[in-house]
Structures are given as C-alpha cells and as structure tokens.
Amino acid sequence: MASEKMQKRPHAIMISLHYQGHITPFVNLALKIASKGFSVTFVHNEFVHHTISKSHNIHQFNLFSESGLDIRYATISDGFPVEFDRFRHGEVYIESILRDFSIRFDEFVGKIIESNPTSLQATFLVTDTLYSWPETIANKYGLVNVSFWTQPALVFSLDYHFELLRENGHFPCKDNMEEEINYIPGIESFNTRDLMPYLKEAEMDKVSPKIIINSFRGVKKADFILHNTVYELEPTTLSALNKNQPNYAIGPISFSQNLAKTNPIRSHSFWPDSDCTEWLASKPPGSVLYVSFGSLVEVSKQVFQEIALGILLSEVHFIWVVRGGVTDAFLDGFEDEIKDKGLIIPWCNQIQVLSNPCVGGFLTHCGWNSIQESMWCEVPMICYPLAYDQPTNRKLVVDVWKIGINLSDGVPINRACVAQNVRKLMNASTSEGLRMEARKMKDILRDANKNGGSSDLNFDQFVKDLKAKLHAMD
Ligand code: UDP
C-alpha cells in the first residue's frame, strides 16, 4: 500500500468552455500543469474537436501529441448535433450547457476513475469558473476543485461580490445609472457605467446573469482559484480576493516561460490562419492597423459599415479579421474600394500579426486574451467593446493603464469619429504617451513570467499548496 501511494501520480481532469478565448488559456494551462510532473486528461467538447479537425484538415488529431508530456486528450458530447450553430443560437445553447452538461461530465469523470489504475487515479479537477457544477462533481468523487478564471481579476471580483452589488442597488443595475461603487474589497472606485452589461437591467432576462449567479456561488467553494492575469496589474483586487480563498495570478499563461518548446502548433485554433506576412512586408513600420472585434452576428450591418468607411477615411493601412469571412451583407463593393490599403481575412495567427513591426495599432473588442497579446507586443489599442467582460476590460485599458483610446466617446459610431480616432492612434506623435505605457506593460508581463517573477512564483506556490492538499486527502 505504501509503495502504491509513493508511485501515485496526481492526475488532473481539465475542461474549458467552448470559446476560443477560453480554450487557448486552458490548453496552455494544461501544458504548464503537465510540465510540473502531473498527468492531465484534457477534455474537449466534441464539437470543438470537430471544428478544429475540419478547419485544419487533420483527422484523428490529438491536441497534445507533440508536447512530449503526459496529457491524454478526450472528447465529450454536448448533446447537440455537430452542425448546430452554437454561436448563432448562443442563448439556447448555453442554457442547455448550464442545465444538462454536468450529467455528461459527471459520467465522463466516473468512467475515467473506473478505467484508470490506482497509480493514475484522477485527483483534481480544473474547470472554467463559468461552469456552475464542478463542486458537486468534485465532492462526489473526492477530487480537489481548481477553478480557472480567464478574464481580469477586476471582472472576477465584481462577479464574486454580486450579493454586495445587489445590497447596494447595483445588481441589477439601472441601465443609464452613473454611480460610484466604493464598497467592494480591493476595488477603490468604479463607476456603474463600466459594469459588465450582464449585471444591468437590460440583460436580466438573458442567460448570462443566471450563469454568473450560479457559477460564482459555486466558485466560493473551490479549493484553489487560478487567474490568467498578473499580480502587478491588479494588486489590490487580487490581495483582497486572497483574504477569502487561495487565489493565484499566473498569467498571461500563453506567454508563460518554458511553454514555447511544448506548444508546437496552433492546433487549438478554431480556424486556419491566413498568412499576412508578405502583405505586411510591403508596408512601412507601424503603419498598419490590425482590426479584430467580432462578426456580423455580434455587430449590426450599419455599425460594421460605419467602421469600415471610417477606416477608409482615415487612410491607414489595415488588416481586418472578419470571423467567418466577408459576406455580401458586409459592405457592397468594399473589397474593391480598399485596393492595396487593406487586407480582409477570416482568421490569422493574431500574436504573429501583432508582433510584426509594421503593425502600429489594434482595433479590438477588448477580449482579455487580445488585450494581453497587444500588451505583450507593445501595440496600443482602440477599443470597441461589445458584450460580457469587454466594457469593463476597456476601463482598464483606457482609463487605468492608459494604453488605449475609445473608438467613439459617448456618441453613436459614425465614420467621422472612427476616422479621427484611428488617425490619433496611428499617428506617432499623438499616440506617443500610449506607446510609452504599452512598453511598460510589456515589461510587467515579461518580468512576471521570468524565473522568480510573480506569476512564476505564484504557479509554484499553487503546485505546492495543491500537493499538500492532495497529500492531506490521501
Ligand atoms: N484570435 C486568433 N486569430 C484571429 C482572431 C483571434 O488567433 O484572427 C485569437 C486571439 O489571439 C485570442 C482569441 O482568439 O487569443 C480571442 O480571445 P479574446 O479573449 O481576445 O476574445 P473573445 O473572442 O474570447 O472575446
């Protein structure tokens, strides 16, 4: 028995949400956990697996086959046919995931436990904070429950304190209310105007507030919480959270040291990359605006057109990612009109494009991964947040860290304001301050990930605490 215990290798079962912005950090976290000597079973939703295989034209692929690490790859059905458009029918889909998916995941965990020898018995779960059921499954199988949050700690803390917001009349928050929130531990001052839209009245009949309430009730019972952020970026928020539960800022996980060697291909990406290198090579340094902020599912045709015409008016060069490609609905004749000024593509290796010296600005919807990637590449941003955490992330980028500007300041999007702000961002003299701050951000991110940097140390501390907890449960 003693020797069996000695040989027992801690084994994680990991599952992310089905969005690209969650999958990428999860894949990197799996590599990082396995690189510390743990076994990992990484579970993908079958439809995610199918989409990735189809777009990369690889059959029977194993996401981690080239990593050289002990990571087993598995898939699990979400109960919908593969063809079902989960993004277009996001509400129906998420509602069902909330209701039914835990049963499937529970069965999956049961089977893994049944089929593995004692030495490889699953010992901990690593799940997306937005799932509401990990605690139940962790309790049922006696597993340690690790929650991974893929957005800024500021957003986590606002969600975490939803009861406090409620007590103060800020959840649900009146749509046009502008009041200071100064009662959340670690958040000095924050205006209701910058709250995530799912905490506001207009979205109360949607599924997002239900997800937040359920998952943030659940996360309060997690054993450990990992954050894909950097302590130095959000010190007071993270320190205050730490008083409740063990929280570890370990980001940005995609740039974590030692992962480069084990992260061989972008096989976790939903769509194949268009190669922009040749096009970029013909443009002067810093002259290209990289645009990626959503698709026609999320933005009305009129807004898309005003942004497109505004960018044309600004006369800057641009690469524009239009997810799913350009449709007729996008802008009649737009592609002919842009000539060599711009390139429209369905998808690219975003980090590669942002790190190209010809790219001088990023028009972004303020997804948290995009923000971190932009910081890493020292590219200032022009922000057009659409939903979820994005308006709150914008606050950090524009008002707190001063590495970006707004696409429109309080006025409805129109081509003139788009052109004016794009010119401001892309002009070296008007954006000098932003670029200086962006360079500082890069230093913070790089230092945190160095040997002995805060994210590196926090990850080691997490591993130590996890092992101690597992040992105590043995
Ligand atoms: N991305 C990419 N190629 C593209 C557009 C996006 O690889 O053409 C990646 C990007 O690098 C980022 C992720 O998709 O890692 C999007 O995540 P983010 O959190 O920025 O936004 P979300 O779409 O999840 O709101």
Short mmCIF file of C-alpha atoms and ligand atoms in Angstrom, two decimals:
data_model
loop_
_atom_site.label_atom_id
_atom_site.label_comp_id
_atom_site.label_asym_id
_atom_site.label_seq_id
_atom_site.Cartn_x
_atom_site.Cartn_y
_atom_site.Cartn_z
CA MET A 1 0.00 0.00 0.00
CA ALA A 2 2.80 2.37 0.93
CA SER A 3 4.60 1.79 -2.35
CA GLU A 4 1.33 2.29 -4.26
CA LYS A 5 0.98 5.67 -2.58
CA MET A 6 4.56 6.55 -3.37
CA GLN A 7 4.01 5.88 -7.07
CA LYS A 8 0.69 7.66 -7.29
CA ARG A 9 0.94 10.49 -9.77
CA PRO A 10 -1.52 13.35 -9.35
CA HIS A 11 -3.89 13.38 -12.30
CA ALA A 12 -5.97 16.38 -13.41
CA ILE A 13 -9.15 16.32 -15.47
CA MET A 14 -9.49 19.65 -17.26
CA ILE A 15 -12.36 21.16 -19.20
CA SER A 16 -12.77 24.62 -20.70
CA LEU A 17 -15.75 26.48 -22.12
CA HIS A 18 -16.18 26.18 -25.89
CA TYR A 19 -14.96 29.70 -26.83
CA GLN A 20 -11.57 30.40 -28.38
CA GLY A 21 -10.78 32.94 -25.65
CA HIS A 22 -11.20 30.19 -23.03
CA ILE A 23 -9.70 27.27 -24.98
CA THR A 24 -6.33 28.93 -25.63
CA PRO A 25 -5.52 29.68 -21.97
CA PHE A 26 -6.80 26.23 -20.96
CA VAL A 27 -4.54 24.48 -23.48
CA ASN A 28 -1.59 26.47 -22.17
CA LEU A 29 -2.54 25.77 -18.58
CA ALA A 30 -2.69 22.03 -19.36
CA LEU A 31 0.85 22.22 -20.76
CA LYS A 32 2.02 24.14 -17.71
CA ILE A 33 0.43 21.72 -15.23
CA ALA A 34 1.84 18.70 -17.08
CA SER A 35 5.28 20.33 -17.25
CA LYS A 36 5.30 20.22 -13.42
CA GLY A 37 5.06 16.42 -13.48
CA PHE A 38 1.29 15.94 -13.27
CA SER A 39 -0.76 13.71 -15.55
CA VAL A 40 -3.56 15.51 -17.34
CA THR A 41 -6.71 14.37 -19.10
CA PHE A 42 -7.81 17.29 -21.25
CA VAL A 43 -11.43 17.09 -22.36
CA HIS A 44 -12.77 18.95 -25.35
CA ASN A 45 -16.38 19.37 -26.27
CA GLU A 46 -16.81 17.07 -29.35
CA PHE A 47 -17.96 19.96 -31.47
CA VAL A 48 -14.81 21.94 -30.65
CA HIS A 49 -12.74 18.92 -31.64
CA HIS A 50 -14.75 18.55 -34.85
CA THR A 51 -14.41 22.27 -35.76
CA ILE A 52 -10.67 22.26 -35.18
CA SER A 53 -10.11 18.99 -37.10
CA LYS A 54 -12.19 20.23 -40.01
CA SER A 55 -10.56 23.62 -40.26
CA HIS A 56 -7.02 22.24 -40.04
CA ASN A 57 -7.91 19.26 -42.20
CA ILE A 58 -6.42 16.81 -39.72
CA HIS A 59 -8.32 13.71 -38.77
CA GLN A 60 -7.96 11.83 -35.54
CA PHE A 61 -5.71 14.53 -34.21
CA ASN A 62 -4.58 14.67 -30.64
CA LEU A 63 -4.18 18.21 -29.44
CA PHE A 64 -1.15 17.37 -27.33
CA SER A 65 0.51 14.58 -29.30
CA GLU A 66 3.65 16.62 -29.93
CA SER A 67 4.00 18.03 -26.44
CA GLY A 68 6.08 15.16 -25.06
CA LEU A 69 4.09 15.50 -21.84
CA ASP A 70 1.67 13.17 -20.10
CA ILE A 71 -1.51 14.74 -21.44
CA ARG A 72 -4.33 12.48 -22.57
CA TYR A 73 -6.84 14.01 -24.90
CA ALA A 74 -10.54 13.10 -24.84
CA THR A 75 -13.81 14.43 -26.18
CA ILE A 76 -17.29 14.60 -24.74
CA SER A 77 -20.60 15.30 -26.46
CA ASP A 78 -22.69 18.33 -25.51
CA GLY A 79 -25.84 16.59 -26.76
CA PHE A 80 -26.30 18.76 -29.86
CA PRO A 81 -25.62 17.67 -33.44
CA VAL A 82 -22.24 18.82 -34.72
CA GLU A 83 -23.88 21.07 -37.36
CA PHE A 84 -25.88 23.04 -34.76
CA ASP A 85 -24.61 26.65 -34.81
CA ARG A 86 -23.73 27.18 -31.17
CA PHE A 87 -22.70 30.80 -31.63
CA ARG A 88 -25.74 31.96 -33.55
CA HIS A 89 -28.01 30.22 -31.01
CA GLY A 90 -25.81 31.15 -28.08
CA GLU A 91 -28.59 31.62 -25.52
CA VAL A 92 -30.32 28.28 -26.18
CA TYR A 93 -27.01 26.51 -26.23
CA ILE A 94 -25.61 28.00 -23.05
CA GLU A 95 -28.90 27.42 -21.25
CA SER A 96 -28.64 23.73 -22.09
CA ILE A 97 -24.97 23.55 -21.11
CA LEU A 98 -25.93 25.01 -17.75
CA ARG A 99 -28.77 22.55 -17.30
CA ASP A 100 -27.58 19.26 -18.77
CA PHE A 101 -23.85 19.23 -19.41
CA SER A 102 -22.89 18.40 -15.84
CA ILE A 103 -24.59 14.99 -16.19
CA ARG A 104 -22.39 14.15 -19.18
CA PHE A 105 -19.26 15.43 -17.49
CA ASP A 106 -20.13 13.52 -14.32
CA GLU A 107 -20.44 10.28 -16.35
CA PHE A 108 -17.14 11.05 -18.06
CA VAL A 109 -15.32 11.59 -14.77
CA GLY A 110 -16.86 8.37 -13.40
CA LYS A 111 -15.55 6.41 -16.38
CA ILE A 112 -12.07 7.92 -16.14
CA ILE A 113 -11.94 6.97 -12.49
CA GLU A 114 -13.18 3.44 -13.18
CA SER A 115 -10.77 2.81 -16.02
CA ASN A 116 -7.54 4.14 -14.55
CA PRO A 117 -5.28 2.16 -12.27
CA THR A 118 -4.83 3.43 -8.74
CA SER A 119 -1.49 4.95 -9.63
CA LEU A 120 -3.24 7.17 -12.16
CA GLN A 121 -6.44 7.84 -10.30
CA ALA A 122 -7.83 11.30 -11.05
CA THR A 123 -7.15 13.54 -8.08
CA PHE A 124 -8.19 17.02 -9.12
CA LEU A 125 -10.47 18.91 -11.48
CA VAL A 126 -9.50 22.09 -13.31
CA THR A 127 -12.61 23.69 -14.78
CA ASP A 128 -13.70 27.01 -16.16
CA THR A 129 -15.02 29.27 -13.41
CA LEU A 130 -18.13 29.88 -15.52
CA TYR A 131 -19.30 26.28 -15.01
CA SER A 132 -21.60 26.08 -12.01
CA TRP A 133 -21.30 22.36 -11.21
CA PRO A 134 -17.62 21.46 -10.51
CA GLU A 135 -18.11 21.49 -6.76
CA THR A 136 -20.82 18.79 -6.92
CA ILE A 137 -18.68 16.54 -9.10
CA ALA A 138 -15.52 17.18 -7.07
CA ASN A 139 -17.41 16.23 -3.89
CA LYS A 140 -18.95 13.13 -5.43
CA TYR A 141 -15.57 11.70 -6.50
CA GLY A 142 -13.41 13.17 -3.73
CA LEU A 143 -11.44 15.43 -6.06
CA VAL A 144 -9.70 18.73 -5.36
CA ASN A 145 -11.59 21.52 -7.12
CA VAL A 146 -9.45 24.04 -9.03
CA SER A 147 -11.23 26.88 -10.81
CA PHE A 148 -9.59 28.75 -13.70
CA TRP A 149 -10.70 32.31 -14.49
CA THR A 150 -9.74 33.54 -17.96
CA GLN A 151 -10.64 37.23 -17.58
CA PRO A 152 -9.22 40.08 -15.46
CA ALA A 153 -9.41 39.85 -11.67
CA LEU A 154 -11.47 43.07 -11.69
CA VAL A 155 -14.29 41.29 -13.53
CA PHE A 156 -13.96 38.26 -11.26
CA SER A 157 -14.20 40.43 -8.17
CA LEU A 158 -17.30 42.30 -9.38
CA ASP A 159 -18.99 38.96 -10.17
CA TYR A 160 -17.77 37.43 -6.91
CA HIS A 161 -19.42 40.24 -4.97
CA PHE A 162 -22.75 40.17 -6.81
CA GLU A 163 -24.60 39.95 -3.48
CA LEU A 164 -22.87 43.13 -2.31
CA LEU A 165 -23.81 44.83 -5.58
CA ARG A 166 -27.38 43.68 -5.04
CA GLU A 167 -27.49 45.04 -1.47
CA ASN A 168 -26.34 48.41 -2.79
CA GLY A 169 -28.89 48.54 -5.59
CA HIS A 170 -26.32 47.92 -8.32
CA PHE A 171 -27.43 44.44 -9.40
CA PRO A 172 -29.47 44.54 -11.47
CA CYS A 173 -28.09 47.99 -12.21
CA LYS A 174 -30.28 50.60 -13.89
CA ASP A 175 -29.07 50.86 -17.47
CA ASN A 176 -28.11 54.52 -17.50
CA MET A 177 -27.11 54.82 -13.87
CA GLU A 178 -23.79 56.52 -13.15
CA GLU A 179 -22.90 55.94 -9.51
CA GLU A 180 -19.62 55.22 -7.79
CA ILE A 181 -19.11 51.74 -6.36
CA ASN A 182 -16.68 52.05 -3.46
CA TYR A 183 -17.64 49.15 -1.23
CA ILE A 184 -16.05 46.17 -2.97
CA PRO A 185 -12.89 45.00 -1.19
CA GLY A 186 -9.80 45.84 -3.21
CA ILE A 187 -11.61 47.99 -5.79
CA GLU A 188 -11.07 51.58 -4.81
CA SER A 189 -13.51 53.26 -7.09
CA PHE A 190 -15.53 52.08 -10.02
CA ASN A 191 -18.49 53.61 -11.82
CA THR A 192 -21.64 51.61 -12.55
CA ARG A 193 -21.35 52.84 -16.15
CA ASP A 194 -18.39 50.43 -16.61
CA LEU A 195 -20.10 47.37 -15.14
CA MET A 196 -20.40 44.27 -17.30
CA PRO A 197 -23.69 44.56 -19.27
CA TYR A 198 -24.97 41.26 -17.87
CA LEU A 199 -25.26 42.93 -14.45
CA LYS A 200 -27.57 45.61 -15.88
CA GLU A 201 -31.36 45.63 -16.16
CA ALA A 202 -31.40 45.35 -19.95
CA GLU A 203 -29.87 41.86 -19.78
CA MET A 204 -31.79 40.45 -16.83
CA ASP A 205 -33.91 38.17 -19.00
CA LYS A 206 -30.81 36.74 -20.72
CA VAL A 207 -28.90 33.69 -19.59
CA SER A 208 -25.65 35.47 -18.58
CA PRO A 209 -26.83 36.78 -15.16
CA LYS A 210 -28.02 33.26 -14.27
CA ILE A 211 -24.64 31.85 -15.22
CA ILE A 212 -22.86 34.40 -13.08
CA ILE A 213 -25.04 33.84 -10.02
CA ASN A 214 -24.72 30.06 -10.21
CA SER A 215 -21.06 29.86 -11.07
CA PHE A 216 -20.00 32.48 -8.52
CA ARG A 217 -21.94 30.69 -5.80
CA GLY A 218 -20.00 27.60 -6.86
CA VAL A 219 -16.55 29.18 -7.06
CA LYS A 220 -16.77 30.24 -3.42
CA LYS A 221 -16.39 26.55 -2.61
CA ALA A 222 -13.42 25.93 -4.92
CA ASP A 223 -10.20 24.83 -3.25
CA PHE A 224 -7.97 26.98 -5.47
CA ILE A 225 -8.63 29.75 -7.98
CA LEU A 226 -6.20 30.46 -10.81
CA HIS A 227 -6.32 33.79 -12.66
CA ASN A 228 -4.95 34.46 -16.12
CA THR A 229 -3.69 37.88 -15.06
CA VAL A 230 -0.59 39.38 -13.46
CA TYR A 231 -0.45 40.43 -9.83
CA GLU A 232 1.29 43.74 -10.60
CA LEU A 233 -1.56 44.72 -12.94
CA GLU A 234 -4.31 44.26 -10.34
CA PRO A 235 -2.61 44.10 -6.93
CA THR A 236 -5.32 45.44 -4.65
CA THR A 237 -8.09 43.40 -6.28
CA LEU A 238 -6.11 40.17 -6.05
CA SER A 239 -4.89 40.79 -2.50
CA ALA A 240 -8.45 41.39 -1.32
CA LEU A 241 -9.68 38.21 -3.04
CA ASN A 242 -6.92 36.25 -1.36
CA LYS A 243 -8.40 37.01 2.02
CA ASN A 244 -11.38 34.77 1.14
CA GLN A 245 -9.78 31.87 -0.71
CA PRO A 246 -6.41 30.96 -2.22
CA ASN A 247 -6.18 32.93 -5.48
CA TYR A 248 -3.10 32.79 -7.74
CA ALA A 249 -2.34 35.21 -10.58
CA ILE A 250 -0.42 33.06 -13.05
CA GLY A 251 -0.81 34.93 -16.34
CA PRO A 252 -0.53 35.60 -19.07
CA ILE A 253 -0.43 31.83 -19.39
CA SER A 254 0.01 31.95 -23.18
CA PHE A 255 3.38 33.64 -22.71
CA SER A 256 4.48 31.59 -19.77
CA GLN A 257 8.14 30.67 -19.93
CA ASN A 258 9.05 27.12 -20.95
CA LEU A 259 5.83 26.63 -22.87
CA ALA A 260 7.27 27.63 -26.23
CA LYS A 261 9.01 24.28 -26.66
CA THR A 262 5.94 22.24 -25.75
CA ASN A 263 3.35 24.22 -27.73
CA PRO A 264 4.19 23.03 -31.19
CA ILE A 265 1.29 24.05 -33.40
CA ARG A 266 -1.70 26.31 -33.16
CA SER A 267 -3.84 23.20 -33.18
CA HIS A 268 -6.17 24.72 -30.62
CA SER A 269 -7.27 27.42 -33.04
CA PHE A 270 -10.81 27.27 -34.44
CA TRP A 271 -9.98 28.34 -37.96
CA PRO A 272 -6.96 28.04 -40.26
CA ASP A 273 -4.62 31.04 -40.29
CA SER A 274 -4.30 33.30 -43.32
CA ASP A 275 -0.70 34.27 -43.88
CA CYS A 276 -0.31 38.06 -43.89
CA THR A 277 3.49 38.17 -43.81
CA GLU A 278 4.01 39.02 -47.46
CA TRP A 279 1.34 41.73 -47.46
CA LEU A 280 2.76 43.24 -44.28
CA ALA A 281 6.30 43.21 -45.68
CA SER A 282 5.33 45.84 -48.24
CA LYS A 283 4.11 48.33 -45.62
CA PRO A 284 6.13 50.87 -43.61
CA PRO A 285 6.84 50.13 -39.92
CA GLY A 286 4.00 50.97 -37.56
CA SER A 287 1.63 51.90 -40.39
CA VAL A 288 -0.88 49.03 -40.21
CA LEU A 289 -3.98 48.95 -38.03
CA TYR A 290 -4.95 45.40 -37.03
CA VAL A 291 -8.74 45.12 -36.71
CA SER A 292 -10.48 42.24 -34.96
CA PHE A 293 -13.63 42.85 -32.98
CA GLY A 294 -16.33 40.39 -33.87
CA SER A 295 -18.61 39.28 -36.65
CA LEU A 296 -21.92 40.27 -38.15
CA VAL A 297 -23.58 38.02 -35.56
CA GLU A 298 -22.49 40.46 -32.88
CA VAL A 299 -22.49 43.81 -34.70
CA SER A 300 -25.21 45.33 -36.87
CA LYS A 301 -24.54 45.81 -40.55
CA GLN A 302 -24.80 49.57 -40.11
CA VAL A 303 -22.11 49.68 -37.39
CA PHE A 304 -19.86 47.45 -39.46
CA GLN A 305 -20.25 49.78 -42.41
CA GLU A 306 -19.57 52.96 -40.42
CA ILE A 307 -16.41 51.41 -39.01
CA ALA A 308 -15.33 50.22 -42.46
CA LEU A 309 -15.94 53.63 -44.03
CA GLY A 310 -14.25 55.39 -41.10
CA ILE A 311 -11.13 53.25 -41.51
CA LEU A 312 -11.11 54.01 -45.25
CA LEU A 313 -11.48 57.73 -44.50
CA SER A 314 -8.53 57.60 -42.09
CA GLU A 315 -6.36 56.36 -44.98
CA VAL A 316 -4.33 53.99 -42.80
CA HIS A 317 -3.32 50.52 -43.93
CA PHE A 318 -5.26 47.75 -42.22
CA ILE A 319 -5.67 44.01 -41.76
CA TRP A 320 -9.22 43.18 -40.78
CA VAL A 321 -10.25 39.81 -39.35
CA VAL A 322 -13.89 39.23 -40.21
CA ARG A 323 -14.69 35.96 -38.47
CA GLY A 324 -16.34 33.59 -40.88
CA GLY A 325 -15.19 35.71 -43.83
CA VAL A 326 -16.76 38.57 -45.75
CA THR A 327 -20.36 38.08 -46.76
CA ASP A 328 -22.43 40.20 -49.15
CA ALA A 329 -24.04 41.73 -46.11
CA PHE A 330 -20.70 43.17 -45.02
CA LEU A 331 -20.31 46.08 -47.40
CA ASP A 332 -21.15 46.10 -51.11
CA GLY A 333 -18.04 46.79 -53.13
CA PHE A 334 -15.89 47.41 -50.04
CA GLU A 335 -13.21 44.93 -51.05
CA ASP A 336 -12.83 46.60 -54.47
CA GLU A 337 -12.63 50.02 -52.89
CA ILE A 338 -9.84 49.24 -50.43
CA LYS A 339 -7.39 48.14 -53.15
CA ASP A 340 -3.95 47.72 -51.56
CA LYS A 341 -4.88 49.72 -48.46
CA GLY A 342 -6.30 46.77 -46.62
CA LEU A 343 -6.50 43.02 -46.31
CA ILE A 344 -9.64 41.25 -45.14
CA ILE A 345 -9.11 37.76 -43.78
CA PRO A 346 -11.24 35.23 -41.90
CA TRP A 347 -8.59 34.41 -39.25
CA CYS A 348 -4.87 34.72 -38.58
CA ASN A 349 -2.21 33.97 -36.04
CA GLN A 350 -3.02 37.09 -34.05
CA ILE A 351 0.13 37.11 -31.94
CA GLN A 352 2.27 36.78 -35.04
CA VAL A 353 0.48 39.70 -36.71
CA LEU A 354 0.61 41.90 -33.60
CA SER A 355 4.32 41.26 -33.21
CA ASN A 356 5.05 42.31 -36.79
CA PRO A 357 6.84 45.71 -36.69
CA CYS A 358 4.53 47.02 -39.44
CA VAL A 359 1.55 46.83 -37.08
CA GLY A 360 1.09 50.06 -35.10
CA GLY A 361 -2.38 49.75 -33.56
CA PHE A 362 -5.15 47.28 -32.71
CA LEU A 363 -8.87 47.95 -33.05
CA THR A 364 -10.24 45.43 -30.57
CA HIS A 365 -13.47 44.41 -28.85
CA CYS A 366 -11.35 44.13 -25.67
CA GLY A 367 -11.38 40.37 -25.17
CA TRP A 368 -8.96 39.66 -22.34
CA ASN A 369 -6.63 37.48 -24.43
CA SER A 370 -6.44 40.12 -27.14
CA ILE A 371 -5.59 42.77 -24.56
CA GLN A 372 -2.78 40.67 -23.10
CA GLU A 373 -1.47 39.83 -26.56
CA SER A 374 -1.49 43.50 -27.52
CA MET A 375 0.37 44.41 -24.32
CA TRP A 376 2.89 41.66 -24.99
CA CYS A 377 3.54 43.08 -28.45
CA GLU A 378 3.55 46.70 -27.17
CA VAL A 379 0.73 47.67 -29.54
CA PRO A 380 -1.68 50.39 -28.29
CA MET A 381 -5.39 49.77 -28.72
CA ILE A 382 -8.51 51.48 -29.94
CA CYS A 383 -11.44 49.98 -28.10
CA TYR A 384 -14.86 48.96 -29.26
CA PRO A 385 -16.25 46.68 -26.52
CA LEU A 386 -19.39 44.75 -27.39
CA ALA A 387 -20.51 42.49 -24.54
CA TYR A 388 -19.65 40.33 -21.50
CA ASP A 389 -16.45 41.47 -19.73
CA GLN A 390 -15.38 43.73 -22.60
CA PRO A 391 -16.76 47.12 -21.39
CA THR A 392 -15.10 46.53 -18.00
CA ASN A 393 -11.84 45.47 -19.66
CA ARG A 394 -12.00 48.67 -21.70
CA LYS A 395 -11.99 50.63 -18.46
CA LEU A 396 -8.65 49.03 -17.53
CA VAL A 397 -7.10 49.62 -20.96
CA VAL A 398 -8.22 53.22 -21.48
CA ASP A 399 -8.70 54.78 -18.04
CA VAL A 400 -6.44 52.79 -15.71
CA TRP A 401 -3.47 51.63 -17.77
CA LYS A 402 -3.74 54.31 -20.48
CA ILE A 403 -2.65 52.03 -23.30
CA GLY A 404 -5.69 52.62 -25.46
CA ILE A 405 -8.36 55.08 -26.56
CA ASN A 406 -12.09 54.71 -27.24
CA LEU A 407 -13.34 54.24 -30.78
CA SER A 408 -16.20 56.59 -30.02
CA ASP A 409 -16.56 58.82 -26.98
CA GLY A 410 -20.18 58.66 -25.97
CA VAL A 411 -21.52 59.27 -29.49
CA PRO A 412 -23.06 56.58 -31.70
CA ILE A 413 -20.45 55.07 -34.01
CA ASN A 414 -20.07 57.15 -37.16
CA ARG A 415 -17.41 57.19 -39.86
CA ALA A 416 -16.08 60.66 -38.97
CA CYS A 417 -15.32 59.81 -35.34
CA VAL A 418 -13.88 56.45 -36.37
CA ALA A 419 -11.52 58.17 -38.85
CA GLN A 420 -10.49 60.82 -36.34
CA ASN A 421 -9.71 58.34 -33.56
CA VAL A 422 -7.94 55.88 -35.84
CA ARG A 423 -5.69 58.70 -37.08
CA LYS A 424 -4.99 59.71 -33.47
CA LEU A 425 -3.97 56.15 -32.60
CA MET A 426 -1.82 55.61 -35.67
CA ASN A 427 -0.04 58.96 -35.63
CA ALA A 428 3.30 58.58 -33.84
CA SER A 429 3.16 61.98 -32.11
CA THR A 430 -0.47 61.84 -30.89
CA SER A 431 -0.02 58.29 -29.59
CA GLU A 432 3.43 58.67 -28.04
CA GLY A 433 2.09 58.51 -24.47
CA LEU A 434 0.10 55.36 -25.22
CA ARG A 435 3.14 53.68 -26.73
CA MET A 436 5.28 54.53 -23.72
CA GLU A 437 2.70 52.99 -21.37
CA ALA A 438 2.39 49.93 -23.65
CA ARG A 439 6.14 49.36 -23.33
CA LYS A 440 5.84 49.49 -19.53
CA MET A 441 3.07 46.89 -19.70
CA LYS A 442 5.26 44.57 -21.73
CA ASP A 443 7.94 44.84 -19.04
CA ILE A 444 5.42 43.98 -16.34
CA LEU A 445 4.16 40.93 -18.22
CA ARG A 446 7.64 39.72 -19.12
CA ASP A 447 9.01 40.19 -15.60
CA ALA A 448 6.05 38.35 -14.05
CA ASN A 449 6.81 35.35 -16.24
CA LYS A 450 10.56 35.27 -15.70
CA ASN A 451 12.13 32.80 -13.32
CA GLY A 452 11.29 34.24 -9.91
CA GLY A 453 8.69 36.65 -11.33
CA SER A 454 5.29 36.93 -9.64
CA SER A 455 3.37 34.61 -11.99
CA ASP A 456 6.17 32.07 -11.95
CA LEU A 457 6.32 32.09 -8.15
CA ASN A 458 2.54 32.02 -7.85
CA PHE A 459 2.34 28.96 -10.06
CA ASP A 460 4.97 27.19 -7.97
CA GLN A 461 3.09 28.13 -4.82
CA PHE A 462 -0.13 26.75 -6.32
CA VAL A 463 1.63 23.46 -7.12
CA LYS A 464 2.98 23.28 -3.57
CA ASP A 465 -0.40 24.02 -2.00
CA LEU A 466 -2.17 21.59 -4.32
CA LYS A 467 0.26 18.80 -3.46
CA ALA A 468 -0.18 19.48 0.24
CA LYS A 469 -3.95 19.34 -0.13
CA LEU A 470 -3.77 16.10 -2.14
CA HIS A 471 -1.45 14.61 0.43
CA ALA A 472 -3.82 15.56 3.24
CA MET A 473 -6.69 13.87 1.39
CA ASP A 474 -4.76 10.65 0.77
N1 UDP B 1 -7.53 35.06 -32.45
C1 UDP B 1 -6.70 34.48 -33.39
N2 UDP B 1 -6.86 34.85 -34.68
C2 UDP B 1 -7.75 35.77 -35.08
C3 UDP B 1 -8.60 36.38 -34.11
C4 UDP B 1 -8.45 36.00 -32.78
O1 UDP B 1 -5.86 33.65 -33.07
O2 UDP B 1 -7.80 36.04 -36.28
C5 UDP B 1 -7.37 34.66 -31.04
C6 UDP B 1 -6.70 35.75 -30.24
O3 UDP B 1 -5.30 35.66 -30.38
C7 UDP B 1 -7.20 35.49 -28.84
C8 UDP B 1 -8.53 34.78 -29.05
O4 UDP B 1 -8.61 34.44 -30.43
O5 UDP B 1 -6.29 34.65 -28.15
C9 UDP B 1 -9.73 35.64 -28.72
O6 UDP B 1 -9.82 35.77 -27.36
P1 UDP B 1 -10.26 37.12 -26.67
O7 UDP B 1 -10.28 36.86 -25.21
O8 UDP B 1 -9.45 38.24 -27.13
O9 UDP B 1 -11.70 37.40 -27.24
P2 UDP B 1 -13.08 36.62 -27.17
O10 UDP B 1 -13.39 36.35 -28.60
O11 UDP B 1 -12.91 35.40 -26.35
O12 UDP B 1 -14.00 37.62 -26.57
#
